[in-house]
Coordinates of C-alpha atoms in Angstrom, one line a residue:
Chain A
X195 CA 136.8 206.5 187.1
X196 CA 136.2 209.2 184.3
X197 CA 132.5 207.7 184.3
X198 CA 132.1 207.9 188.1
X199 CA 132.8 211.4 188.3
X200 CA 130.5 212.2 185.1
X201 CA 127.9 211.0 187.3
X202 CA 128.5 213.0 190.0
X203 CA 128.3 216.0 187.7
X204 CA 125.0 214.9 186.3
X205 CA 123.4 214.6 189.4
X206 CA 124.8 217.6 191.0
X207 CA 124.5 220.2 187.4
X208 CA 123.4 218.6 184.6
X209 CA 120.5 216.9 185.8
X210 CA 119.8 218.5 189.2
X211 CA 116.8 217.3 191.0
X212 CA 115.6 220.3 192.0
X213 CA 116.4 223.1 189.4
X214 CA 116.4 221.0 186.4
X215 CA 114.2 217.9 186.6
X216 CA 111.7 219.6 188.7
X217 CA 110.6 216.7 191.0
X218 CA 110.7 215.7 194.6
X219 CA 109.3 219.4 195.6
X220 CA 107.5 218.6 198.6
X221 CA 110.5 218.3 201.0
X222 CA 112.3 221.3 199.3
X223 CA 109.5 223.4 199.8
X224 CA 108.5 221.9 203.8
X225 CA 111.6 221.6 205.7
X226 CA 114.3 224.2 204.3
X227 CA 113.3 226.4 207.2
X228 CA 116.9 225.9 208.3
X229 CA 120.2 225.2 206.8
X230 CA 120.5 222.5 209.5
X231 CA 117.2 220.7 208.6
X232 CA 118.1 221.1 205.0
X233 CA 121.2 219.1 205.5
X234 CA 119.8 216.6 207.7
X235 CA 117.2 215.8 205.0
X236 CA 119.5 215.7 202.1
X237 CA 122.1 213.3 203.9
X238 CA 118.8 211.2 205.0
X239 CA 117.3 211.0 201.3
X240 CA 121.0 210.4 199.9
X241 CA 122.1 207.5 202.1
X242 CA 118.7 205.9 200.9
X243 CA 119.2 206.8 197.5
X244 CA 123.1 205.0 197.6
X245 CA 121.4 201.7 199.3
X246 CA 118.5 201.5 196.9
X247 CA 120.1 202.2 193.5
X248 CA 123.0 199.5 194.7
X249 CA 120.4 197.0 195.8
X250 CA 118.6 197.2 192.7
X251 CA 121.3 197.4 190.5
X252 CA 122.9 194.1 191.9
X253 CA 119.2 192.5 191.5
X254 CA 118.5 194.3 187.9
X255 CA 118.0 190.7 186.1
X256 CA 116.3 189.1 189.1
X257 CA 113.4 191.5 189.2
X258 CA 110.9 190.6 186.6
X259 CA 109.8 193.5 184.6
X260 CA 106.3 193.3 184.9
X261 CA 106.6 193.9 188.7
X262 CA 109.2 196.2 189.1
X263 CA 107.8 199.3 190.6
X264 CA 106.5 197.5 193.4
X265 CA 109.5 195.3 193.9
X266 CA 111.6 199.3 194.0
X267 CA 109.4 200.2 196.4
X268 CA 109.6 197.2 198.8
X269 CA 113.5 197.8 198.5
X270 CA 112.8 201.3 198.7
X271 CA 110.8 201.1 201.9
X272 CA 113.3 198.8 203.3
X273 CA 116.1 201.2 203.3
X274 CA 113.8 204.0 204.7
X275 CA 112.6 201.7 207.9
X276 CA 116.3 201.5 208.8
X277 CA 116.9 204.8 208.2
X278 CA 114.0 205.6 210.6
X279 CA 115.3 203.6 213.5
X280 CA 118.7 204.9 213.0
X281 CA 117.6 208.7 213.2
X282 CA 115.4 207.7 216.2
X283 CA 118.0 206.2 218.0
X284 CA 120.9 208.7 217.1
X285 CA 119.5 211.8 215.9
X286 CA 116.2 212.5 217.8
X287 CA 116.0 216.1 217.3
X288 CA 116.5 216.0 213.8
X289 CA 113.9 213.5 213.6
X290 CA 111.3 215.1 215.2
X291 CA 112.0 218.3 213.0
X292 CA 111.8 216.6 209.7
X293 CA 108.8 214.5 211.2
X294 CA 106.8 212.7 208.4
X295 CA 109.0 213.4 205.5
X296 CA 111.4 210.7 206.6
X297 CA 108.7 207.9 206.2
X298 CA 107.9 210.0 203.1
X299 CA 110.9 209.3 201.4
X300 CA 109.3 206.2 200.1
X301 CA 107.3 207.8 197.3
X302 CA 110.2 210.7 196.7
X303 CA 110.1 210.7 193.2
X304 CA 114.1 211.3 193.1
X305 CA 114.6 208.0 194.5
X306 CA 112.1 205.9 192.8
X307 CA 113.3 208.4 189.2
X308 CA 116.7 206.9 189.8
X309 CA 115.7 203.4 190.3
X310 CA 113.6 203.4 187.0
X311 CA 115.6 205.2 185.1
X312 CA 119.2 204.5 186.0
X313 CA 120.0 201.8 188.5
X314 CA 117.8 199.0 187.1
X315 CA 119.8 199.5 183.7
X316 CA 123.6 200.1 185.1
X317 CA 126.0 198.0 187.0
X318 CA 126.1 198.8 190.8
X319 CA 129.2 200.7 191.2
X320 CA 128.0 203.5 188.8
X321 CA 124.7 203.1 190.3
X322 CA 126.2 203.8 193.6
X323 CA 127.8 207.0 191.9
X324 CA 124.8 208.0 190.4
X325 CA 122.9 207.9 194.1
X326 CA 125.7 210.2 195.2
X327 CA 125.8 212.3 192.8
X328 CA 121.9 212.9 192.5
X329 CA 122.0 212.9 196.6
X330 CA 124.5 215.5 196.7
X331 CA 122.5 217.6 193.8
X332 CA 119.5 217.0 196.1
X333 CA 121.3 218.4 199.1
X334 CA 122.9 221.2 197.6
X335 CA 119.0 222.4 196.6
X336 CA 118.0 222.2 199.8
X337 CA 120.7 224.1 201.2
X338 CA 120.6 226.8 199.0
X339 CA 116.7 227.1 199.8
X340 CA 117.6 226.4 203.4
X341 CA 120.3 229.2 203.4
X342 CA 118.4 232.0 201.7
X343 CA 115.2 231.3 204.0
X344 CA 116.7 231.2 207.6
X345 CA 119.1 234.4 206.7
X346 CA 116.2 236.4 205.6
X347 CA 113.7 234.9 208.0
X348 CA 115.9 234.3 211.2
X349 CA 119.1 236.4 210.7
X350 CA 120.7 233.1 211.1
X351 CA 122.9 230.6 209.4
X352 CA 123.3 226.9 211.0
X353 CA 121.8 228.7 214.1
X354 CA 124.7 231.4 214.3
X355 CA 123.5 234.6 213.9
X356 CA 124.6 236.1 211.3
X357 CA 122.5 239.3 210.7
X358 CA 123.6 242.1 213.4
X359 CA 120.9 242.4 216.3
X360 CA 119.0 245.0 215.0
X361 CA 117.9 243.3 212.1
X362 CA 114.0 242.3 212.7
X363 CA 113.6 238.7 211.1
X364 CA 111.3 238.4 208.4
X365 CA 109.1 235.5 209.8
X366 CA 107.3 234.9 206.9
X367 CA 109.9 233.6 204.8
X368 CA 110.3 230.9 207.3
X369 CA 106.4 230.4 207.3
X370 CA 104.6 228.2 204.5
X371 CA 104.1 231.3 202.3
X372 CA 107.9 231.9 202.1
X373 CA 108.8 228.7 201.3
X374 CA 107.0 228.9 197.8
X375 CA 107.8 232.6 197.3
X376 CA 111.6 231.7 197.7
X377 CA 111.5 229.0 195.2
X378 CA 109.4 230.9 193.0
X379 CA 111.8 233.7 192.9
X380 CA 114.5 231.2 192.5
X381 CA 112.8 229.2 189.7
X382 CA 112.5 232.9 187.4
X383 CA 116.4 233.7 188.4
X384 CA 117.3 230.3 186.9
X385 CA 114.4 230.9 184.0
X386 CA 116.0 234.2 183.3
X387 CA 119.8 232.8 183.0
X388 CA 118.6 230.3 180.8
X389 CA 116.5 232.5 178.4
X390 CA 120.0 234.7 178.2
X391 CA 121.7 231.6 176.7
X392 CA 118.9 230.7 174.8
X393 CA 118.8 227.0 176.6
X394 CA 114.9 226.4 177.3
X395 CA 113.8 223.8 179.5
X396 CA 110.4 223.2 179.4
X397 CA 110.3 221.5 183.0
X398 CA 110.4 225.1 184.2
X399 CA 108.8 227.2 181.2
X400 CA 105.6 225.1 180.5
X401 CA 105.0 223.7 183.6
X402 CA 101.9 221.5 182.9
X403 CA 101.5 217.9 184.5
X404 CA 103.0 214.9 183.2
X405 CA 104.0 215.7 179.5
X406 CA 107.5 216.8 180.4
X407 CA 107.9 215.1 184.1
X408 CA 111.2 212.6 183.4
X409 CA 109.5 210.3 185.8
X410 CA 106.6 209.8 183.5
X411 CA 107.4 206.3 182.9
X412 CA 106.9 205.4 186.6
X413 CA 103.6 206.9 187.7
X414 CA 102.0 205.8 184.5
X415 CA 102.8 202.2 184.8
X416 CA 102.8 201.8 188.7
Chain B
X161 CA 81.6 216.5 217.7
X162 CA 83.7 219.0 218.8
X163 CA 87.2 217.3 218.2
X164 CA 85.0 216.3 214.2
X165 CA 84.5 219.9 213.7
X166 CA 88.3 220.9 215.1
X167 CA 89.4 218.3 212.2
X168 CA 87.2 219.6 209.3
X169 CA 88.3 223.2 209.8
X170 CA 91.9 222.3 210.6
X171 CA 92.2 219.6 207.8
X172 CA 90.4 222.1 204.8
X173 CA 91.4 225.2 206.1
X174 CA 94.0 225.9 208.7
X175 CA 96.4 223.4 208.1
X176 CA 95.6 223.1 204.2
X177 CA 96.9 219.8 203.3
X178 CA 99.1 221.5 200.5
X179 CA 99.3 225.5 201.4
X180 CA 100.5 224.7 204.8
X181 CA 101.4 220.8 205.0
X182 CA 103.1 220.7 201.8
X183 CA 102.2 217.3 200.7
X184 CA 101.2 216.4 197.3
X185 CA 103.0 219.7 195.6
X186 CA 104.2 217.6 192.5
X187 CA 100.7 217.3 191.5
X188 CA 99.5 220.5 192.9
X189 CA 101.4 222.1 190.6
X190 CA 101.6 219.8 187.9
X191 CA 97.9 219.3 187.3
X192 CA 96.9 222.4 187.9
X193 CA 96.6 224.0 184.2
X194 CA 92.9 223.5 183.9
X195 CA 90.0 223.8 186.2
X196 CA 88.4 220.7 184.7
X197 CA 91.8 218.4 185.2
X198 CA 92.3 220.2 188.6
X199 CA 88.7 219.2 189.7
X200 CA 89.6 215.4 188.4
X201 CA 92.6 215.1 190.2
X202 CA 91.4 216.4 193.4
X203 CA 88.5 214.1 193.5
X204 CA 90.4 211.4 192.2
X205 CA 93.0 212.0 195.3
X206 CA 90.0 212.6 198.0
X207 CA 88.2 209.3 196.7
X208 CA 91.8 207.2 197.3
X209 CA 92.5 208.9 200.1
X210 CA 89.4 208.0 202.2
X211 CA 89.3 204.5 201.1
X212 CA 93.2 204.3 201.6
X213 CA 92.8 205.8 205.4
X214 CA 90.5 202.8 206.2
X215 CA 92.2 200.2 204.6
X216 CA 95.9 201.4 206.3
X217 CA 93.6 201.7 209.8
X218 CA 92.5 198.2 209.4
X219 CA 96.1 196.9 208.5
X220 CA 97.6 198.5 211.2
X221 CA 95.3 197.7 213.9
X222 CA 94.4 194.3 213.4
X223 CA 97.7 192.9 211.4
X224 CA 100.7 195.1 212.3
X225 CA 99.8 195.6 215.9
X226 CA 98.9 191.8 217.0
X227 CA 102.1 191.0 215.4
X228 CA 104.1 193.8 217.1
X229 CA 105.3 195.0 214.3
X230 CA 104.6 198.5 213.7
X231 CA 107.6 199.7 213.0
X232 CA 106.9 197.7 209.5
X233 CA 104.1 200.8 209.4
X234 CA 105.8 202.3 205.8
X235 CA 106.2 199.1 203.8
X236 CA 102.6 197.7 204.4
X237 CA 101.3 201.5 204.3
X238 CA 103.0 201.8 200.5
X239 CA 101.7 198.2 199.4
X240 CA 97.9 198.8 200.6
X241 CA 98.3 202.2 198.5
X242 CA 99.3 200.4 195.5
X243 CA 97.1 197.7 195.8
X244 CA 94.4 199.6 196.6
X245 CA 95.0 202.4 193.4
X246 CA 95.3 199.2 191.0
X247 CA 92.0 197.4 192.3
X248 CA 90.5 200.9 192.1
X249 CA 91.2 201.1 188.7
X250 CA 90.3 198.1 187.7
X251 CA 86.9 198.3 189.2
X252 CA 86.3 201.7 187.8
X253 CA 87.4 200.3 184.3
X254 CA 84.8 197.8 184.1
X255 CA 82.2 199.0 186.0
X256 CA 82.0 202.6 185.7
X257 CA 83.6 203.4 182.1
X258 CA 81.9 206.9 182.1
X259 CA 83.8 207.7 185.7
X260 CA 87.1 205.8 184.2
X261 CA 86.9 208.6 181.7
X262 CA 86.6 211.6 183.9
X263 CA 89.5 210.9 186.3
X264 CA 91.0 207.3 185.3
X265 CA 93.8 208.6 183.9
X266 CA 94.8 210.3 187.3
X267 CA 94.5 207.4 189.0
X268 CA 98.1 205.6 188.7
X269 CA 99.6 209.1 189.5
X270 CA 98.4 208.7 192.9
X271 CA 100.6 205.8 194.4
X272 CA 103.5 207.9 194.3
X273 CA 101.8 210.7 195.7
X274 CA 102.8 211.7 199.0
X275 CA 99.4 213.0 200.0
X276 CA 98.3 209.6 200.2
X277 CA 101.1 207.8 202.0
X278 CA 101.0 211.3 204.2
X279 CA 97.2 211.2 205.3
X280 CA 97.8 207.7 206.6
X281 CA 101.0 208.3 208.6
X282 CA 99.6 211.3 210.0
X283 CA 96.4 209.5 211.1
X284 CA 98.6 206.7 212.6
X285 CA 100.8 209.5 214.7
X286 CA 97.7 211.2 216.0
X287 CA 95.9 207.9 216.9
X288 CA 92.7 208.6 215.3
X289 CA 90.3 205.7 215.3
X290 CA 88.8 204.5 212.2
X291 CA 85.9 207.3 211.8
X292 CA 88.2 210.2 212.7
X293 CA 90.9 209.0 210.3
X294 CA 88.5 208.6 207.6
X295 CA 87.5 212.0 208.3
X296 CA 90.8 213.6 208.3
X297 CA 91.3 211.7 205.1
X298 CA 88.5 213.0 203.5
X299 CA 88.9 216.5 204.5
X300 CA 92.4 216.8 203.9
X301 CA 91.7 215.5 200.0
X302 CA 88.8 218.3 200.2
X303 CA 91.8 220.6 201.3
X304 CA 93.9 219.7 198.2
X305 CA 90.8 219.9 196.0
X306 CA 90.0 223.5 197.0
X307 CA 93.4 224.4 196.6
X308 CA 94.3 222.7 193.6
X309 CA 90.8 224.3 191.7
X310 CA 91.7 227.4 193.0
X311 CA 95.4 227.4 191.6
X312 CA 94.1 226.3 188.2
X313 CA 91.5 229.0 188.0
X314 CA 94.6 231.7 188.6
X315 CA 96.5 230.0 186.5
X316 CA 93.7 229.7 183.4
X317 CA 93.0 233.5 183.6
X318 CA 97.2 233.8 183.8
X319 CA 97.1 232.6 180.3
X320 CA 95.4 235.5 179.0
X321 CA 98.1 238.0 180.3
X322 CA 100.4 239.4 177.6
X323 CA 102.9 241.4 180.0
X324 CA 104.2 238.7 182.1
X325 CA 107.5 238.4 181.8
X326 CA 109.0 235.6 179.8
X327 CA 111.0 234.4 183.0
X328 CA 108.0 234.2 185.1
X329 CA 106.2 231.9 182.8
X330 CA 105.3 228.3 184.0
X331 CA 106.8 227.2 187.2
X332 CA 108.0 230.5 188.5
X333 CA 104.6 232.3 188.8
X334 CA 102.9 229.4 189.9
X335 CA 104.9 229.3 192.7
X336 CA 104.4 233.0 193.5
X337 CA 100.6 232.2 193.1
X338 CA 100.9 229.4 195.6
X339 CA 102.9 231.9 198.1
X340 CA 100.0 234.8 197.7
X341 CA 97.2 231.8 198.3
X342 CA 99.2 230.6 201.6
X343 CA 99.0 233.8 203.0
X344 CA 95.5 234.2 202.2
X345 CA 95.0 230.5 204.0
X346 CA 97.7 231.6 206.7
X347 CA 94.8 234.3 207.9
X348 CA 92.8 231.2 209.2
X349 CA 95.5 230.1 211.7
X350 CA 94.0 230.7 215.6
X351 CA 90.8 229.2 214.3
X352 CA 90.9 226.1 215.8
X353 CA 93.6 225.1 218.4
Chain C
X23 CA 98.0 180.1 185.4
X24 CA 101.1 180.3 183.4
X25 CA 104.8 180.9 183.7
X26 CA 104.5 184.8 182.7
X27 CA 102.0 185.2 185.7
X28 CA 103.7 183.3 188.6
X29 CA 107.3 184.0 188.0
X30 CA 107.1 187.5 188.6
X31 CA 104.6 186.9 191.7
X32 CA 106.7 184.7 193.5
X33 CA 109.9 186.9 192.6
X34 CA 108.1 189.7 194.1
X35 CA 107.0 187.5 197.1
X36 CA 110.5 186.7 197.8
X37 CA 112.3 190.3 197.8
X38 CA 109.3 191.3 200.4
X39 CA 110.2 188.5 202.8
X40 CA 113.7 188.8 202.6
X41 CA 113.3 192.6 202.9
X42 CA 110.8 192.0 206.0
X43 CA 113.1 189.4 207.6
X44 CA 116.5 191.8 207.0
X45 CA 114.0 194.6 209.0
X46 CA 113.3 192.3 211.6
X47 CA 116.8 191.8 212.6
X48 CA 117.4 195.2 212.2
X49 CA 114.9 196.4 214.4
X50 CA 116.3 194.1 217.0
X51 CA 119.7 195.3 216.8
X52 CA 118.9 198.9 216.8
X53 CA 116.2 198.7 219.1
X54 CA 118.7 197.7 221.8
X55 CA 120.8 200.5 221.4
X56 CA 118.0 203.0 221.2
X57 CA 116.9 201.6 224.6
X58 CA 120.4 202.0 226.0
X59 CA 120.5 205.3 225.0
X60 CA 117.2 206.4 226.5
X61 CA 118.2 209.9 227.1
X62 CA 117.0 211.8 230.5
X63 CA 119.0 214.7 229.9
X64 CA 115.7 216.8 229.3
X65 CA 114.6 215.6 233.1
X66 CA 118.3 216.3 234.3
X67 CA 118.2 219.9 233.1
X68 CA 115.0 220.9 235.1
X69 CA 115.2 218.8 238.4
X70 CA 119.4 218.8 238.9
X71 CA 119.3 217.8 242.5
X72 CA 117.9 214.2 241.4
X73 CA 120.4 211.5 240.8
X74 CA 118.0 209.1 238.9
X75 CA 114.2 209.3 237.9
X76 CA 111.5 207.0 238.7
X77 CA 108.4 206.8 236.7
X78 CA 105.3 207.3 238.3
X79 CA 101.7 206.5 237.0
X80 CA 99.8 209.3 235.7
X81 CA 96.8 209.9 238.0
X82 CA 93.4 211.3 237.3
X83 CA 92.1 211.9 233.9
X84 CA 94.0 214.8 232.4
X85 CA 95.3 213.6 228.9
X86 CA 97.5 216.8 228.3
X87 CA 100.3 215.3 231.1
X88 CA 102.6 212.8 229.5
X89 CA 105.0 211.5 232.1
X90 CA 105.5 212.0 235.8
X91 CA 109.2 211.0 237.1
X92 CA 109.7 211.1 240.7
X93 CA 113.2 212.7 241.3
X94 CA 115.5 210.7 243.9
X95 CA 118.9 211.4 245.6
X96 CA 120.3 209.0 248.1
X97 CA 116.8 207.3 248.5
X98 CA 115.2 210.1 249.1
X99 CA 112.5 212.2 246.9
X100 CA 113.7 215.6 246.0
X101 CA 110.9 216.5 243.5
X102 CA 109.2 215.9 240.1
X103 CA 109.8 216.0 236.8
X104 CA 106.5 216.0 234.7
X105 CA 106.3 216.3 230.8
X106 CA 103.4 217.6 229.6
X107 CA 101.8 219.2 226.5
X108 CA 100.2 222.9 226.2
X109 CA 98.7 224.6 223.7
X110 CA 100.8 226.7 221.5
X111 CA 99.9 228.9 218.9
X112 CA 100.2 226.4 215.6
X113 CA 100.6 223.2 217.6
X114 CA 101.3 221.6 220.9
X115 CA 103.9 222.9 222.9
X116 CA 106.2 220.1 224.7
X117 CA 106.9 221.1 228.2
X118 CA 109.2 219.3 231.2
X119 CA 109.2 220.9 234.2
X120 CA 110.7 220.2 237.3
X121 CA 109.2 221.1 240.8
X122 CA 111.4 220.7 243.8
X123 CA 110.3 219.4 247.7
X124 CA 110.1 223.4 248.2
X125 CA 107.1 223.8 245.5
X126 CA 109.5 226.1 243.6
X127 CA 110.0 225.5 240.2
X128 CA 113.3 224.2 239.4
X129 CA 113.6 224.4 235.9
X130 CA 111.7 224.3 232.2
X131 CA 112.5 223.1 229.0
X132 CA 109.8 223.9 225.5
X133 CA 109.5 222.6 222.8
X134 CA 107.6 224.2 220.2
X135 CA 108.0 222.1 216.8
X136 CA 105.4 223.6 214.9
X137 CA 105.6 227.3 215.9
X138 CA 107.0 229.9 213.6
X139 CA 110.6 230.8 214.2
X140 CA 111.1 234.2 215.3
X141 CA 108.0 234.1 216.8
X142 CA 106.6 230.9 218.8
X143 CA 109.8 229.4 218.5
X144 CA 111.3 232.1 221.0
X145 CA 109.4 230.4 223.7
X146 CA 112.3 227.6 223.4
X147 CA 114.9 229.8 224.8
X148 CA 116.2 230.5 228.0
X149 CA 115.3 234.2 228.0
X150 CA 111.4 233.4 228.6
X151 CA 111.9 229.9 230.2
X152 CA 114.1 231.3 233.0
X153 CA 111.3 233.4 234.4
X154 CA 109.9 230.7 235.7
X155 CA 112.7 229.4 237.7
X156 CA 112.0 229.5 241.4
X157 CA 108.4 230.9 241.6
X158 CA 106.1 229.1 244.0
X159 CA 102.7 230.8 243.0
X160 CA 100.4 230.6 245.8
X161 CA 97.4 231.3 243.0
X162 CA 98.0 231.2 239.8
X163 CA 100.5 232.7 237.1
X164 CA 99.7 235.3 234.9
X165 CA 100.6 237.1 231.8
X166 CA 101.9 240.8 231.4
X167 CA 103.5 242.9 228.9
X168 CA 105.8 244.1 231.5
X169 CA 105.9 241.9 234.5
X170 CA 106.0 243.3 237.7
X171 CA 104.5 241.0 240.5
X172 CA 106.2 237.8 241.2
X173 CA 103.4 235.9 239.8
X174 CA 104.1 237.7 236.4
X175 CA 105.5 236.4 233.5
X176 CA 106.6 238.8 231.0
X177 CA 104.8 237.8 227.6
X178 CA 107.1 237.2 224.3
X179 CA 106.4 240.2 221.8
X180 CA 104.4 239.1 218.8
X181 CA 104.0 235.5 220.2
X182 CA 101.2 236.2 223.1
X183 CA 99.3 233.2 222.4
X184 CA 102.3 231.0 222.8
X185 CA 103.0 232.8 225.9
X186 CA 100.0 232.5 227.3
X187 CA 99.4 228.7 226.3
X188 CA 103.2 228.0 228.4
X189 CA 102.0 229.7 231.5
X190 CA 98.0 228.2 231.2
X191 CA 100.2 224.9 231.0
X192 CA 102.2 225.4 233.9
X193 CA 99.3 226.5 236.1
X194 CA 97.8 223.1 235.3
X195 CA 100.6 221.5 236.0
X196 CA 101.2 222.9 239.5
X197 CA 97.6 222.2 240.2
X198 CA 98.0 218.6 239.0
X199 CA 101.0 218.6 241.4
X200 CA 99.2 220.2 244.3
X201 CA 96.2 217.9 244.5
X202 CA 97.8 214.6 242.9
X203 CA 101.3 214.3 243.7
X204 CA 101.8 216.5 247.1
X205 CA 98.5 215.9 248.4
X206 CA 99.0 212.0 247.4
X207 CA 102.2 211.9 249.8
X208 CA 101.7 211.2 253.1

């Protein structure tokens, strides 16, 4: 049980996908215009991640090493397709809002990354917890960015007015440039905190190509 | 003709692939430290995107549609892209070693790049015909090339800045630069409808 | 071909086949649920008099008009609900409009998926949309900074292009209604 909890903590904090590993950035920038979308995207990715982690872990001895990346992709794409059906049927508004980023979960580096780094080497149950942890971490990051952008950019939180009516929403924050700005400032704050604690994260301070990317193994062998 | 022009302007400037659609962000931020590498990456993306748009259009219209399994588009497209990248890499390595040296190393990065899958899905959603699909993909690739080379140019110069706060170095300042570029590009909005 | 090559290939093939089969099954199951839930709440919201909706073929060649429904109550036509696309500032506006038997607009719903929150998105709010209700213009609707005449719609501040797009779209649909639907009725 301790191991399971450790997995969750690892996913949410120690190896947080956005703020520590700095991968899977497209949705973090693109769909965080509101908290609702952030939560929806986070849950969608988490469901796929748990499913793919579980199945890949079960099949880890069946999948030949040589073709493991295509195998992972097929399994992940199957889960994404099922999610696609379900969302189209039961959450059409959210489906429309997230748009192309639902099918693009297939190439979300987080999911492929966990398959390669964890699920293909560990037993199913722990892989599920790894999926839950990483998924929660991803959701949390999305919600943090989404909250900041929605409050400043629209004066609302989850669609509810939180700032007084006299506040003129700063619409640029919910438009594309605001995404880069919000994430840039968040990263700078984190970087500052790390500097004060004298921890270095080369992923952020020396963001240069694939050198420090945790997923380097996948890209270069795919 | 008008539609072709609209697609070109929209894909390169108005709805720039990176700065407004947020596709291919990882490589946009990651491979933009030097203009040289940025160029290589941009050209590789444009090239594969053009080919992928043709291949996936054929697969969608001649395999998925007749079999009524359009809903399997995600799996089909990602497999097409993976196979295509592998194939292109093999061909270039054998036939054009010079070219392979210049941008071959970026090819494996491209399979899992959401830019490519994104482009073919947009083509499908927009119901573009073969020519428009190809045009849209190539222009999106050029938009990506433009954005990544511009960012690399700025980042190369920033290397020489001594006054930059330690906390901003690397990713934070790149994101803020991208923000300013995105503001500049949003000036094109309303250019085409 | 040696074992090293074909074992991985066959295993990958097996995985793909199984995935494909499972997806086929999943598609059949969910598709039924989706069809059963086919949601006509948007149509109902804009044309409240109707009890049921019958899809009508879109006539003429107007690619902006997506779907036309005839509203029916007790076997009688009570108006039309029309789904169409208009130009917004950034992307298309998806509008559903209801037109009653007396040629008056009975309601309107608008979605601006690509527009900016706080600007173009404001057009989705009832404050803007309710202006259209009850209008049955002799000529065309116009956009105005402050609406005074009955045929004028007040523009959203900061989203003039989206407002204009919506009004132009409504004019186009009214025109379609007059020539194709109303005119077609004997």
